[in-house]
Amino acid sequence: MNGRSSREGMSVIVKTVTRWVEGFILLYGIYIVLYGHLTPGGGFAGGVIIACAFILLTLAEGQRVASKTLNPAVAAELDSVGALIFLGVAVAGLVVAQVFFKNIIATPEAAQFHLFSAGVILPCNIGIGIKVGVSLFLVFAMLSALHVTVRQDGKRDLVRRGKDES
Amino acid sequence: MSELLIILLLLMIVGALVAIETSNLLSSIISVGAVGFLLSIVFLFLGAPDIAITQIVVEILVLVVLIRATISRDLTTITGDRELFGMIVTVAAVLAVAVLSVHMFEQFPPFGVAVMDRVAGAPSTTYLEQGLAKTGAANIVTAILLDFRGYDTLGEATILFCSILGALTILRRKARKKQAEADKESESA
Amino acid sequence: MIYSLCFVLIAIGLYGVVVKKNIVKIVISLAIMEYGVNLFLILLGYRFKGEPPIMDQAADASLFVANAVDPLPQALVLTSIVISLGVLALMVALCIRLYERYGTFDITEMRRLKG
C-alpha cells in the first residue's frame, strides 16, 4: 500500500524516513544473527532488532500495512519453525553422535574466524533469531490491536475492521 | 574505573527512585528507560559487549511496549501508597537485610577480581582456554550459550515460548470475545 | 562499595513492588530489581583491565586467557535478560486485561471489587 494514501499511522515525514531506514535495520539484525559467533551479538540481540524493525513499521505505517508485510498467522507459524530448528539441531546431535546437543560439525583449524566455522552454532543462532524476532512482533501486534479497541470505545476493534475492508 | 562505575550506579539509583516515586506514569516509564540505558553503558565498561547490545535493544522494546500499553489509558495519576503499615514493614525489612548483609559484603571478593581467579580449575578458565578449539566460535559467550551449556538455552527458549504464548492467549481471548459480541449485535440489528 | 550500590538498586525495586498501588509501577519495580541482579552477576565476573571474551585472530591465546573477563556470568545474564523481556510482555498483557475489567490501574480498587 502506498504510504501517502493511507490515513493510518504517523505523518508523511515519519513514513518516508521509515521507508529509508527500515531495510537497514532489518539488514543489521540479520548481520547480528549471522555473525553471532564471531562478533558481539547473537540470536537474541539480532532477533530483538528484527522485531524492532517490524515494530517501527507498525508504529509508522499503521497496523494494516505491517500485517500485510508479515501476516500474524504466518508469524505464528514462523515462531514454531524457529523453535523447531533449535530443537532439531539438538536432536540431530542425539541421532548422529548419541549425545544431546553434540556439536556434530567439526571445525577445521583453517576455518576458524570465518562465517561457516562454528558447526551447529550458526543454525542455532538462526533458529533463535527467527523465534525471538517473530514472537516479540506478534505480542506487539496483539497489543496494538487492543490499543485501538480501548481508544475508540464503542467502535469495533481493529481485528474486526481489517476483516471488513479486506 | 571504579569511580566511573560508582557515578553511573548512583545515576541509576536516582533514576530508579524517580521512576518509582513520580506520580506521572509516562515520566515513570521514561525514567526506567534511562536506568536501562545507563545499565547498558555499565555493561560496556565491564567488558560485556554482548550483554550491552542485548540490553539496549531489549530496553527499547520494553519502553515501546510499556508506553504503547499505558499511553492511551487515562493517565489518572494514582498517588499515595498502599498501607502505612505495609510500607513501614517493608522499609524495616529492607534495612534489616541491609544491616545483616554488611558481613556478607565483606566476604565478597574485592571488585576487579573475578571468581574464576579465586577458584582453581574453574569452568570459566576451561571455556576460555579451549572454547575456540572445541567449538570453533571466536565469541566465547556464544560458545558457552549454544554449545557448552545448550541445555540452559533450550530451557530459556522454552520459557520464552511459554510466556509469549501466555501473553498472546490473554490478549487474544479478549479480541475474540469482542468480535463475538460485535457479531451478535450486528445480527440483532 | 559497588556491590552495596547494586544491593540498593535491588532494595529500591523491592520497596516499589510492596508499597506502590499502581500496577504499572509494580511492573516497573520488578524491572528495576532485574537490572540490579543482572548487574551484580556481571560485576562478579569482572577483572581489572579486563577484555571482552571475544577472540581476535591476531591475539595471543595465553594472553587472552589471562586478560579476558569471566564469560560464564555473561552467558547466563544474556539468558536472563531475554526471559525478563518475555515475562514483562506477559505482565503487561495481564495489566491491560485488568484495566479493561476494572477500569483502573489501582490494585486496591481491584481488591475491593473482587469482594
Tab-separated table of C-alpha atoms in Angstrom:
chain	number	residue	atom	x	y	z
A	1	MET	CA	0.000	0.000	0.000
A	2	ASN	CA	1.230	3.468	-0.773
A	3	GLY	CA	2.026	5.229	2.457
A	4	ARG	CA	0.755	8.565	1.194
A	5	SER	CA	-2.746	7.325	0.543
A	6	SER	CA	-3.174	5.553	3.848
A	7	ARG	CA	-4.623	7.619	6.654
A	8	GLU	CA	-3.341	5.319	9.374
A	9	GLY	CA	-0.091	5.823	11.182
A	10	MET	CA	2.007	8.915	11.539
A	11	SER	CA	2.868	11.874	9.308
A	12	VAL	CA	4.434	11.765	5.843
A	13	ILE	CA	7.862	12.668	7.217
A	14	VAL	CA	7.909	9.716	9.576
A	15	LYS	CA	6.684	7.370	6.878
A	16	THR	CA	9.349	8.480	4.409
A	17	VAL	CA	12.159	8.139	6.904
A	18	THR	CA	10.800	4.754	7.927
A	19	ARG	CA	10.882	3.580	4.335
A	20	TRP	CA	14.546	4.562	4.044
A	21	VAL	CA	15.682	3.172	7.375
A	22	GLU	CA	13.573	0.021	7.512
A	23	GLY	CA	15.767	-2.131	5.284
A	24	PHE	CA	18.966	-1.155	7.025
A	25	ILE	CA	17.596	-2.053	10.455
A	26	LEU	CA	16.500	-5.434	9.142
A	27	LEU	CA	19.885	-5.964	7.489
A	28	TYR	CA	21.685	-5.060	10.715
A	29	GLY	CA	19.555	-7.518	12.656
A	30	ILE	CA	20.347	-10.290	10.185
A	31	TYR	CA	24.049	-9.440	10.358
A	32	ILE	CA	23.990	-9.613	14.157
A	33	VAL	CA	22.314	-13.026	13.982
A	34	LEU	CA	24.659	-14.479	11.371
A	35	TYR	CA	27.900	-13.214	12.907
A	36	GLY	CA	26.915	-14.004	16.474
A	37	HIS	CA	29.756	-16.499	16.893
A	38	LEU	CA	32.462	-14.079	15.724
A	39	THR	CA	31.412	-10.651	16.987
A	40	PRO	CA	29.247	-9.443	19.864
A	41	GLY	CA	25.618	-10.267	19.377
A	42	GLY	CA	23.856	-13.486	18.617
A	43	GLY	CA	20.411	-14.863	18.120
A	44	PHE	CA	18.747	-12.966	20.946
A	45	ALA	CA	20.031	-9.481	20.206
A	46	GLY	CA	19.566	-9.914	16.457
A	47	GLY	CA	16.083	-11.297	16.917
A	48	VAL	CA	15.048	-8.326	19.013
A	49	ILE	CA	16.455	-5.952	16.373
A	50	ILE	CA	14.434	-7.725	13.690
A	51	ALA	CA	11.348	-7.398	15.864
A	52	CYS	CA	12.122	-3.695	16.304
A	53	ALA	CA	12.193	-3.243	12.520
A	54	PHE	CA	8.677	-4.619	12.211
A	55	ILE	CA	7.501	-2.647	15.231
A	56	LEU	CA	8.783	0.533	13.613
A	57	LEU	CA	6.741	-0.367	10.542
A	58	THR	CA	3.669	-0.919	12.717
A	59	LEU	CA	4.075	2.379	14.519
A	60	ALA	CA	4.779	4.486	11.447
A	61	GLU	CA	2.554	2.948	8.795
A	62	GLY	CA	-0.226	1.540	10.890
A	63	GLN	CA	-1.349	-1.936	11.693
A	64	ARG	CA	-2.694	-2.848	8.304
A	65	VAL	CA	0.498	-2.260	6.310
A	66	ALA	CA	2.515	-4.159	8.890
A	67	SER	CA	0.208	-7.144	8.867
A	68	LYS	CA	0.421	-7.183	5.089
A	69	THR	CA	4.204	-7.292	5.293
A	70	LEU	CA	4.231	-10.016	7.914
A	71	ASN	CA	0.879	-11.664	8.415
A	72	PRO	CA	0.295	-12.620	12.077
A	73	ALA	CA	-0.843	-16.089	11.014
A	74	VAL	CA	2.403	-16.612	9.089
A	75	ALA	CA	4.318	-15.140	12.006
A	76	ALA	CA	2.812	-17.693	14.384
A	77	GLU	CA	3.999	-20.461	12.057
A	78	LEU	CA	7.484	-18.934	11.820
A	79	ASP	CA	7.657	-18.810	15.606
A	80	SER	CA	7.242	-22.567	15.790
A	81	VAL	CA	9.650	-23.061	12.893
A	82	GLY	CA	12.371	-21.190	14.774
A	83	ALA	CA	11.846	-23.253	17.912
A	84	LEU	CA	11.863	-26.456	15.847
A	85	ILE	CA	15.153	-25.526	14.133
A	86	PHE	CA	16.786	-25.145	17.516
A	87	LEU	CA	15.328	-28.395	18.822
A	88	GLY	CA	16.142	-30.163	15.568
A	89	VAL	CA	19.805	-29.251	15.874
A	90	ALA	CA	19.842	-30.650	19.392
A	91	VAL	CA	18.145	-33.880	18.345
A	92	ALA	CA	20.472	-34.215	15.361
A	93	GLY	CA	23.334	-34.456	17.829
A	94	LEU	CA	21.461	-37.215	19.616
A	95	VAL	CA	20.876	-39.147	16.402
A	96	VAL	CA	24.351	-38.797	14.908
A	97	ALA	CA	26.592	-38.909	17.960
A	98	GLN	CA	24.276	-40.258	20.686
A	99	VAL	CA	24.750	-37.059	22.704
A	100	PHE	CA	22.048	-34.425	23.014
A	101	PHE	CA	23.342	-31.034	21.844
A	102	LYS	CA	26.548	-32.539	20.450
A	103	ASN	CA	28.327	-30.243	18.042
A	104	ILE	CA	28.282	-32.654	15.112
A	105	ILE	CA	30.041	-30.440	12.570
A	106	ALA	CA	33.739	-30.241	13.387
A	107	THR	CA	35.562	-27.015	12.651
A	108	PRO	CA	38.966	-27.371	10.994
A	109	GLU	CA	41.722	-25.063	12.165
A	110	ALA	CA	41.797	-23.167	8.877
A	111	ALA	CA	38.099	-22.317	9.005
A	112	GLN	CA	38.249	-20.509	12.328
A	113	PHE	CA	37.229	-16.863	12.308
A	114	HIS	CA	35.127	-17.360	9.189
A	115	LEU	CA	31.362	-17.269	8.809
A	116	PHE	CA	30.888	-21.008	8.345
A	117	SER	CA	33.041	-22.055	11.234
A	118	ALA	CA	31.325	-22.922	14.450
A	119	GLY	CA	29.440	-26.052	13.463
A	120	VAL	CA	25.903	-26.149	14.799
A	121	ILE	CA	26.124	-22.753	16.494
A	122	LEU	CA	25.211	-20.912	13.298
A	123	PRO	CA	21.926	-22.800	12.656
A	124	CYS	CA	21.104	-22.494	16.359
A	125	ASN	CA	21.563	-18.748	16.162
A	126	ILE	CA	19.380	-18.524	13.078
A	127	GLY	CA	16.621	-20.542	14.741
A	128	ILE	CA	16.697	-18.444	17.896
A	129	GLY	CA	16.800	-15.237	15.876
A	130	ILE	CA	13.677	-16.182	13.920
A	131	LYS	CA	11.898	-17.300	17.054
A	132	VAL	CA	12.651	-14.268	19.200
A	133	GLY	CA	12.020	-11.735	16.445
A	134	VAL	CA	8.743	-13.140	15.274
A	135	SER	CA	7.268	-13.846	18.686
A	136	LEU	CA	8.017	-10.359	20.007
A	137	PHE	CA	6.473	-8.858	16.890
A	138	LEU	CA	3.377	-10.989	17.481
A	139	VAL	CA	2.998	-9.723	21.030
A	140	PHE	CA	3.323	-6.153	19.870
A	141	ALA	CA	0.800	-6.666	17.082
A	142	MET	CA	-1.664	-8.037	19.624
A	143	LEU	CA	-1.017	-5.143	21.997
A	144	SER	CA	-1.590	-2.512	19.349
A	145	ALA	CA	-4.773	-4.204	18.153
A	146	LEU	CA	-6.111	-3.982	21.697
A	147	HIS	CA	-4.883	-0.430	21.975
A	148	VAL	CA	-7.273	0.670	19.246
A	149	THR	CA	-10.096	-1.253	20.873
A	150	VAL	CA	-9.765	0.748	24.018
A	151	ARG	CA	-9.194	4.146	22.471
A	152	GLN	CA	-12.105	4.116	20.073
A	153	ASP	CA	-14.586	2.932	22.589
A	154	GLY	CA	-17.872	1.973	21.020
A	155	LYS	CA	-16.476	1.375	17.569
A	156	ARG	CA	-15.265	-2.055	16.598
A	157	ASP	CA	-11.767	-3.245	17.264
A	158	LEU	CA	-9.092	-3.300	14.643
A	159	VAL	CA	-9.117	-7.036	14.007
A	160	ARG	CA	-12.717	-6.798	13.031
A	161	ARG	CA	-12.309	-3.651	10.990
A	162	GLY	CA	-9.472	-5.082	8.954
A	163	LYS	CA	-11.616	-8.059	8.043
A	164	ASP	CA	-14.489	-5.912	6.885
A	165	GLU	CA	-12.473	-3.878	4.474
A	166	SER	CA	-10.200	-6.515	3.021
B	1	MET	CA	37.472	2.890	36.536
B	2	SER	CA	35.657	2.041	39.717
B	3	GLU	CA	34.885	5.726	40.386
B	4	LEU	CA	33.243	5.922	36.979
B	5	LEU	CA	31.168	2.856	37.760
B	6	ILE	CA	30.103	4.308	41.092
B	7	ILE	CA	28.954	7.519	39.419
B	8	LEU	CA	26.978	5.566	36.827
B	9	LEU	CA	25.438	3.398	39.544
B	10	LEU	CA	24.439	6.438	41.583
B	11	LEU	CA	22.763	7.864	38.489
B	12	MET	CA	20.946	4.574	38.052
B	13	ILE	CA	19.742	4.717	41.654
B	14	VAL	CA	18.484	8.271	41.169
B	15	GLY	CA	16.678	7.186	38.007
B	16	ALA	CA	15.097	4.261	39.801
B	17	LEU	CA	13.917	6.453	42.655
B	18	VAL	CA	12.381	8.931	40.213
B	19	ALA	CA	10.743	6.076	38.311
B	20	ILE	CA	9.118	4.745	41.449
B	21	GLU	CA	8.207	7.965	43.205
B	22	THR	CA	6.983	10.224	40.395
B	23	SER	CA	3.238	10.464	40.050
B	24	ASN	CA	3.034	10.663	36.261
B	25	LEU	CA	3.063	7.235	34.677
B	26	LEU	CA	4.691	8.354	31.421
B	27	SER	CA	7.644	10.043	33.108
B	28	SER	CA	8.000	6.994	35.306
B	29	ILE	CA	8.354	4.772	32.242
B	30	ILE	CA	10.847	7.155	30.668
B	31	SER	CA	12.907	7.165	33.867
B	32	VAL	CA	13.075	3.390	33.881
B	33	GLY	CA	14.290	3.647	30.304
B	34	ALA	CA	17.079	5.931	31.471
B	35	VAL	CA	18.061	3.361	34.087
B	36	GLY	CA	18.183	0.651	31.440
B	37	PHE	CA	20.364	2.673	29.085
B	38	LEU	CA	22.753	3.545	31.913
B	39	LEU	CA	22.927	-0.154	32.714
B	40	SER	CA	23.869	-0.816	29.104
B	41	ILE	CA	26.742	1.672	29.377
B	42	VAL	CA	27.904	-0.023	32.579
B	43	PHE	CA	27.921	-3.393	30.807
B	44	LEU	CA	30.016	-1.893	28.032
B	45	PHE	CA	32.596	-0.685	30.555
B	46	LEU	CA	32.602	-4.062	32.274
B	47	GLY	CA	33.793	-5.811	29.123
B	48	ALA	CA	30.489	-7.342	28.136
B	49	PRO	CA	29.552	-6.014	24.690
B	50	ASP	CA	27.190	-8.939	24.074
B	51	ILE	CA	25.124	-8.022	27.084
B	52	ALA	CA	25.300	-4.317	26.262
B	53	ILE	CA	23.828	-4.846	22.790
B	54	THR	CA	21.126	-7.142	24.093
B	55	GLN	CA	20.270	-4.813	26.971
B	56	ILE	CA	19.953	-1.761	24.742
B	57	VAL	CA	17.653	-3.373	22.192
B	58	VAL	CA	15.583	-5.073	24.886
B	59	GLU	CA	15.276	-1.743	26.682
B	60	ILE	CA	13.967	-0.059	23.547
B	61	LEU	CA	11.409	-2.810	23.102
B	62	VAL	CA	10.347	-2.649	26.764
B	63	LEU	CA	9.874	1.098	26.514
B	64	VAL	CA	7.807	0.842	23.350
B	65	VAL	CA	5.631	-1.914	24.792
B	66	LEU	CA	5.086	-0.145	28.111
B	67	ILE	CA	4.297	3.204	26.525
B	68	ARG	CA	2.010	1.591	23.997
B	69	ALA	CA	0.195	-0.245	26.752
B	70	THR	CA	-0.331	2.733	29.003
B	71	ILE	CA	-0.359	5.914	26.965
B	72	SER	CA	-3.932	5.773	25.770
B	73	ARG	CA	-5.291	4.948	29.202
B	74	ASP	CA	-6.464	7.783	31.324
B	75	LEU	CA	-3.275	8.847	32.993
B	76	THR	CA	-5.076	9.471	36.215
B	77	THR	CA	-2.091	9.620	38.445
B	78	ILE	CA	-2.682	7.155	41.212
B	79	THR	CA	-0.797	8.702	44.051
B	80	GLY	CA	-0.381	7.521	47.574
B	81	ASP	CA	0.910	4.282	48.864
B	82	ARG	CA	-0.828	1.091	49.729
B	83	GLU	CA	-0.924	0.975	53.512
B	84	LEU	CA	1.172	2.736	56.036
B	85	PHE	CA	1.753	-0.471	57.952
B	86	GLY	CA	2.959	-2.378	54.910
B	87	MET	CA	5.268	0.438	53.983
B	88	ILE	CA	6.837	0.583	57.433
B	89	VAL	CA	7.297	-3.173	57.498
B	90	THR	CA	8.921	-3.138	54.072
B	91	VAL	CA	11.343	-0.393	54.889
B	92	ALA	CA	12.217	-2.082	58.173
B	93	ALA	CA	12.740	-5.441	56.482
B	94	VAL	CA	14.926	-3.963	53.761
B	95	LEU	CA	17.008	-2.111	56.326
B	96	ALA	CA	17.359	-5.248	58.436
B	97	VAL	CA	18.555	-7.244	55.448
B	98	ALA	CA	20.985	-4.467	54.606
B	99	VAL	CA	22.423	-4.450	58.108
B	100	LEU	CA	22.696	-8.213	58.163
B	101	SER	CA	24.323	-8.315	54.762
B	102	VAL	CA	27.145	-5.985	55.720
B	103	HIS	CA	29.017	-9.058	56.869
B	104	MET	CA	28.215	-10.753	53.569
B	105	PHE	CA	29.527	-7.813	51.574
B	106	GLU	CA	32.817	-8.089	53.430
B	107	GLN	CA	33.180	-11.663	52.307
B	108	PHE	CA	32.822	-10.879	48.638
B	109	PRO	CA	35.983	-10.846	46.598
B	110	PRO	CA	37.256	-7.310	46.105
B	111	PHE	CA	35.902	-5.689	42.997
B	112	GLY	CA	38.057	-6.447	39.981
B	113	VAL	CA	38.985	-9.985	40.945
B	114	ALA	CA	36.913	-12.461	39.016
B	115	VAL	CA	35.504	-15.523	40.738
B	116	MET	CA	37.421	-17.749	38.357
B	117	ASP	CA	40.700	-16.338	39.678
B	118	ARG	CA	39.900	-17.447	43.200
B	119	VAL	CA	38.799	-20.969	42.352
B	120	ALA	CA	41.373	-23.314	40.901
B	121	GLY	CA	40.155	-25.172	37.823
B	122	ALA	CA	37.021	-23.051	37.438
B	123	PRO	CA	34.946	-23.972	34.388
B	124	SER	CA	35.266	-20.443	33.031
B	125	THR	CA	39.019	-20.880	32.658
B	126	THR	CA	38.465	-24.073	30.699
B	127	TYR	CA	35.969	-22.349	28.458
B	128	LEU	CA	38.389	-19.530	27.765
B	129	GLU	CA	41.272	-21.889	27.064
B	130	GLN	CA	39.511	-24.467	24.929
B	131	GLY	CA	36.432	-22.679	23.644
B	132	LEU	CA	37.878	-21.808	20.260
B	133	ALA	CA	39.460	-25.202	19.674
B	134	LYS	CA	36.416	-27.190	20.754
B	135	THR	CA	33.606	-25.233	19.163
B	136	GLY	CA	35.254	-23.028	16.554
B	137	ALA	CA	33.398	-19.957	17.771
B	138	ALA	CA	35.533	-16.889	18.397
B	139	ASN	CA	32.904	-15.375	20.679
B	140	ILE	CA	33.278	-17.408	23.861
B	141	VAL	CA	29.948	-16.200	25.235
B	142	THR	CA	28.126	-17.649	22.246
B	143	ALA	CA	30.184	-20.818	22.543
B	144	ILE	CA	29.020	-21.243	26.134
B	145	LEU	CA	25.456	-20.271	25.349
B	146	LEU	CA	24.885	-22.615	22.433
B	147	ASP	CA	27.455	-25.350	22.861
B	148	PHE	CA	28.774	-25.929	26.367
B	149	ARG	CA	25.512	-25.007	28.047
B	150	GLY	CA	22.972	-25.697	25.341
B	151	TYR	CA	20.522	-27.105	27.853
B	152	ASP	CA	20.238	-23.720	29.534
B	153	THR	CA	19.422	-22.066	26.249
B	154	LEU	CA	16.879	-24.751	25.411
B	155	GLY	CA	15.152	-24.124	28.732
B	156	GLU	CA	15.319	-20.409	28.130
B	157	ALA	CA	13.753	-20.772	24.676
B	158	THR	CA	11.011	-22.871	26.272
B	159	ILE	CA	10.303	-20.203	28.889
B	160	LEU	CA	10.198	-17.508	26.235
B	161	PHE	CA	7.866	-19.624	24.112
B	162	CYS	CA	5.527	-20.234	27.058
B	163	SER	CA	5.437	-16.633	28.235
B	164	ILE	CA	4.799	-15.284	24.741
B	165	LEU	CA	2.115	-17.935	24.265
B	166	GLY	CA	0.540	-16.888	27.557
B	167	ALA	CA	0.593	-13.223	26.612
B	168	LEU	CA	-0.957	-13.975	23.236
B	169	THR	CA	-3.660	-16.090	24.848
B	170	ILE	CA	-4.536	-13.405	27.365
B	171	LEU	CA	-4.724	-10.733	24.714
B	172	ARG	CA	-6.408	-12.787	22.055
B	173	ARG	CA	-9.312	-14.044	24.117
B	174	LYS	CA	-10.476	-10.513	24.680
B	175	ALA	CA	-10.314	-9.739	20.990
B	176	ARG	CA	-12.287	-12.853	20.115
B	177	LYS	CA	-14.916	-12.079	22.716
B	178	LYS	CA	-15.319	-8.558	21.416
B	179	GLN	CA	-15.640	-9.887	17.925
B	180	ALA	CA	-18.315	-12.343	19.003
B	181	GLU	CA	-20.208	-9.547	20.722
B	182	ALA	CA	-19.953	-7.411	17.626
B	183	ASP	CA	-21.273	-10.245	15.514
B	184	LYS	CA	-24.215	-10.710	17.849
B	185	GLU	CA	-25.000	-7.017	17.801
B	186	SER	CA	-24.899	-6.785	14.047
B	187	GLU	CA	-27.193	-9.811	13.770
B	188	SER	CA	-29.751	-8.377	16.141
B	189	ALA	CA	-29.550	-5.004	14.418
C	1	MET	CA	31.118	-0.379	47.685
C	2	ILE	CA	29.939	-1.201	44.214
C	3	TYR	CA	28.259	-4.365	45.402
C	4	SER	CA	26.354	-2.455	48.066
C	5	LEU	CA	25.152	0.087	45.497
C	6	CYS	CA	23.876	-2.871	43.491
C	7	PHE	CA	22.041	-4.028	46.594
C	8	VAL	CA	20.493	-0.563	46.972
C	9	LEU	CA	19.125	-0.874	43.442
C	10	ILE	CA	17.520	-4.229	44.261
C	11	ALA	CA	16.119	-2.816	47.521
C	12	ILE	CA	14.534	0.116	45.674
C	13	GLY	CA	12.823	-2.348	43.369
C	14	LEU	CA	11.594	-4.383	46.319
C	15	TYR	CA	10.247	-1.265	48.005
C	16	GLY	CA	8.335	-0.345	44.853
C	17	VAL	CA	6.825	-3.802	44.495
C	18	VAL	CA	5.494	-3.879	48.035
C	19	VAL	CA	4.467	-0.277	48.577
C	20	LYS	CA	3.113	1.078	45.312
C	21	LYS	CA	-0.545	0.993	44.383
C	22	ASN	CA	-0.317	1.474	40.637
C	23	ILE	CA	0.066	-1.874	38.900
C	24	VAL	CA	2.294	-0.463	36.150
C	25	LYS	CA	4.582	0.891	38.847
C	26	ILE	CA	4.855	-2.621	40.248
C	27	VAL	CA	5.889	-3.951	36.846
C	28	ILE	CA	8.480	-1.187	36.587
C	29	SER	CA	9.811	-2.013	40.053
C	30	LEU	CA	10.241	-5.651	39.054
C	31	ALA	CA	12.220	-4.492	36.018
C	32	ILE	CA	14.478	-2.429	38.292
C	33	MET	CA	15.093	-5.467	40.509
C	34	GLU	CA	16.082	-7.436	37.427
C	35	TYR	CA	18.575	-4.755	36.460
C	36	GLY	CA	20.163	-4.943	39.886
C	37	VAL	CA	20.515	-8.708	39.815
C	38	ASN	CA	21.929	-8.776	36.280
C	39	LEU	CA	24.435	-6.078	37.128
C	40	PHE	CA	25.533	-7.961	40.235
C	41	LEU	CA	26.242	-11.129	38.267
C	42	ILE	CA	28.277	-9.262	35.677
C	43	LEU	CA	30.234	-7.427	38.390
C	44	LEU	CA	31.247	-10.750	39.918
C	45	GLY	CA	32.985	-11.757	36.710
C	46	TYR	CA	34.909	-8.562	36.114
C	47	ARG	CA	38.684	-8.298	36.158
C	48	PHE	CA	40.612	-5.084	36.264
C	49	LYS	CA	41.590	-4.068	32.735
C	50	GLY	CA	39.517	-6.970	31.502
C	51	GLU	CA	38.938	-7.568	27.818
C	52	PRO	CA	35.687	-8.806	26.315
C	53	PRO	CA	35.736	-12.602	25.976
C	54	ILE	CA	35.852	-12.485	22.212
C	55	MET	CA	38.867	-13.965	20.424
C	56	ASP	CA	40.736	-11.943	17.877
C	57	GLN	CA	42.613	-13.605	15.058
C	58	ALA	CA	45.779	-11.683	15.858
C	59	ALA	CA	45.567	-12.045	19.619
C	60	ASP	CA	47.816	-14.282	21.667
C	61	ALA	CA	45.866	-17.187	23.158
C	62	SER	CA	47.600	-17.321	26.544
C	63	LEU	CA	47.354	-13.555	26.932
C	64	PHE	CA	43.675	-13.823	26.101
C	65	VAL	CA	43.083	-16.342	28.888
C	66	ALA	CA	44.932	-14.119	31.335
C	67	ASN	CA	43.047	-10.948	30.424
C	68	ALA	CA	39.516	-11.821	29.398
C	69	VAL	CA	36.650	-11.330	31.821
C	70	ASP	CA	34.601	-14.280	33.027
C	71	PRO	CA	32.326	-15.373	30.140
C	72	LEU	CA	30.054	-17.653	32.169
C	73	PRO	CA	28.020	-14.966	34.012
C	74	GLN	CA	27.659	-13.115	30.737
C	75	ALA	CA	26.065	-16.111	29.070
C	76	LEU	CA	23.675	-16.595	31.981
C	77	VAL	CA	22.749	-12.906	32.136
C	78	LEU	CA	22.072	-12.915	28.395
C	79	THR	CA	19.547	-15.676	29.050
C	80	SER	CA	18.095	-13.784	31.984
C	81	ILE	CA	17.569	-10.557	30.034
C	82	VAL	CA	15.572	-12.275	27.317
C	83	ILE	CA	13.474	-14.177	29.856
C	84	SER	CA	12.722	-10.928	31.663
C	85	LEU	CA	11.524	-9.456	28.383
C	86	GLY	CA	9.109	-12.351	27.870
C	87	VAL	CA	7.857	-12.130	31.436
C	88	LEU	CA	7.379	-8.393	31.090
C	89	ALA	CA	5.278	-8.905	27.970
C	90	LEU	CA	3.138	-11.351	29.952
C	91	MET	CA	2.772	-8.895	32.828
C	92	VAL	CA	1.803	-6.029	30.530
C	93	ALA	CA	-0.824	-8.244	28.928
C	94	LEU	CA	-2.227	-9.038	32.374
C	95	CYS	CA	-2.217	-5.328	33.265
C	96	ILE	CA	-4.237	-4.489	30.176
C	97	ARG	CA	-6.762	-7.195	30.932
C	98	LEU	CA	-7.108	-5.966	34.494
C	99	TYR	CA	-7.546	-2.412	33.253
C	100	GLU	CA	-10.307	-3.414	30.882
C	101	ARG	CA	-12.077	-5.316	33.619
C	102	TYR	CA	-11.816	-2.775	36.408
C	103	GLY	CA	-11.171	0.467	34.562
C	104	THR	CA	-8.213	1.383	36.715
C	105	PHE	CA	-4.611	0.518	37.421
C	106	ASP	CA	-5.122	0.817	41.175
C	107	ILE	CA	-4.763	-2.571	42.813
C	108	THR	CA	-6.586	-1.617	45.999
C	109	GLU	CA	-9.658	-0.826	43.912
C	110	MET	CA	-9.404	-4.232	42.285
C	111	ARG	CA	-9.285	-5.976	45.617
C	112	ARG	CA	-12.422	-4.157	46.732
C	113	LEU	CA	-14.307	-5.010	43.581
C	114	LYS	CA	-13.387	-8.642	43.973
C	115	GLY	CA	-15.048	-8.706	47.378
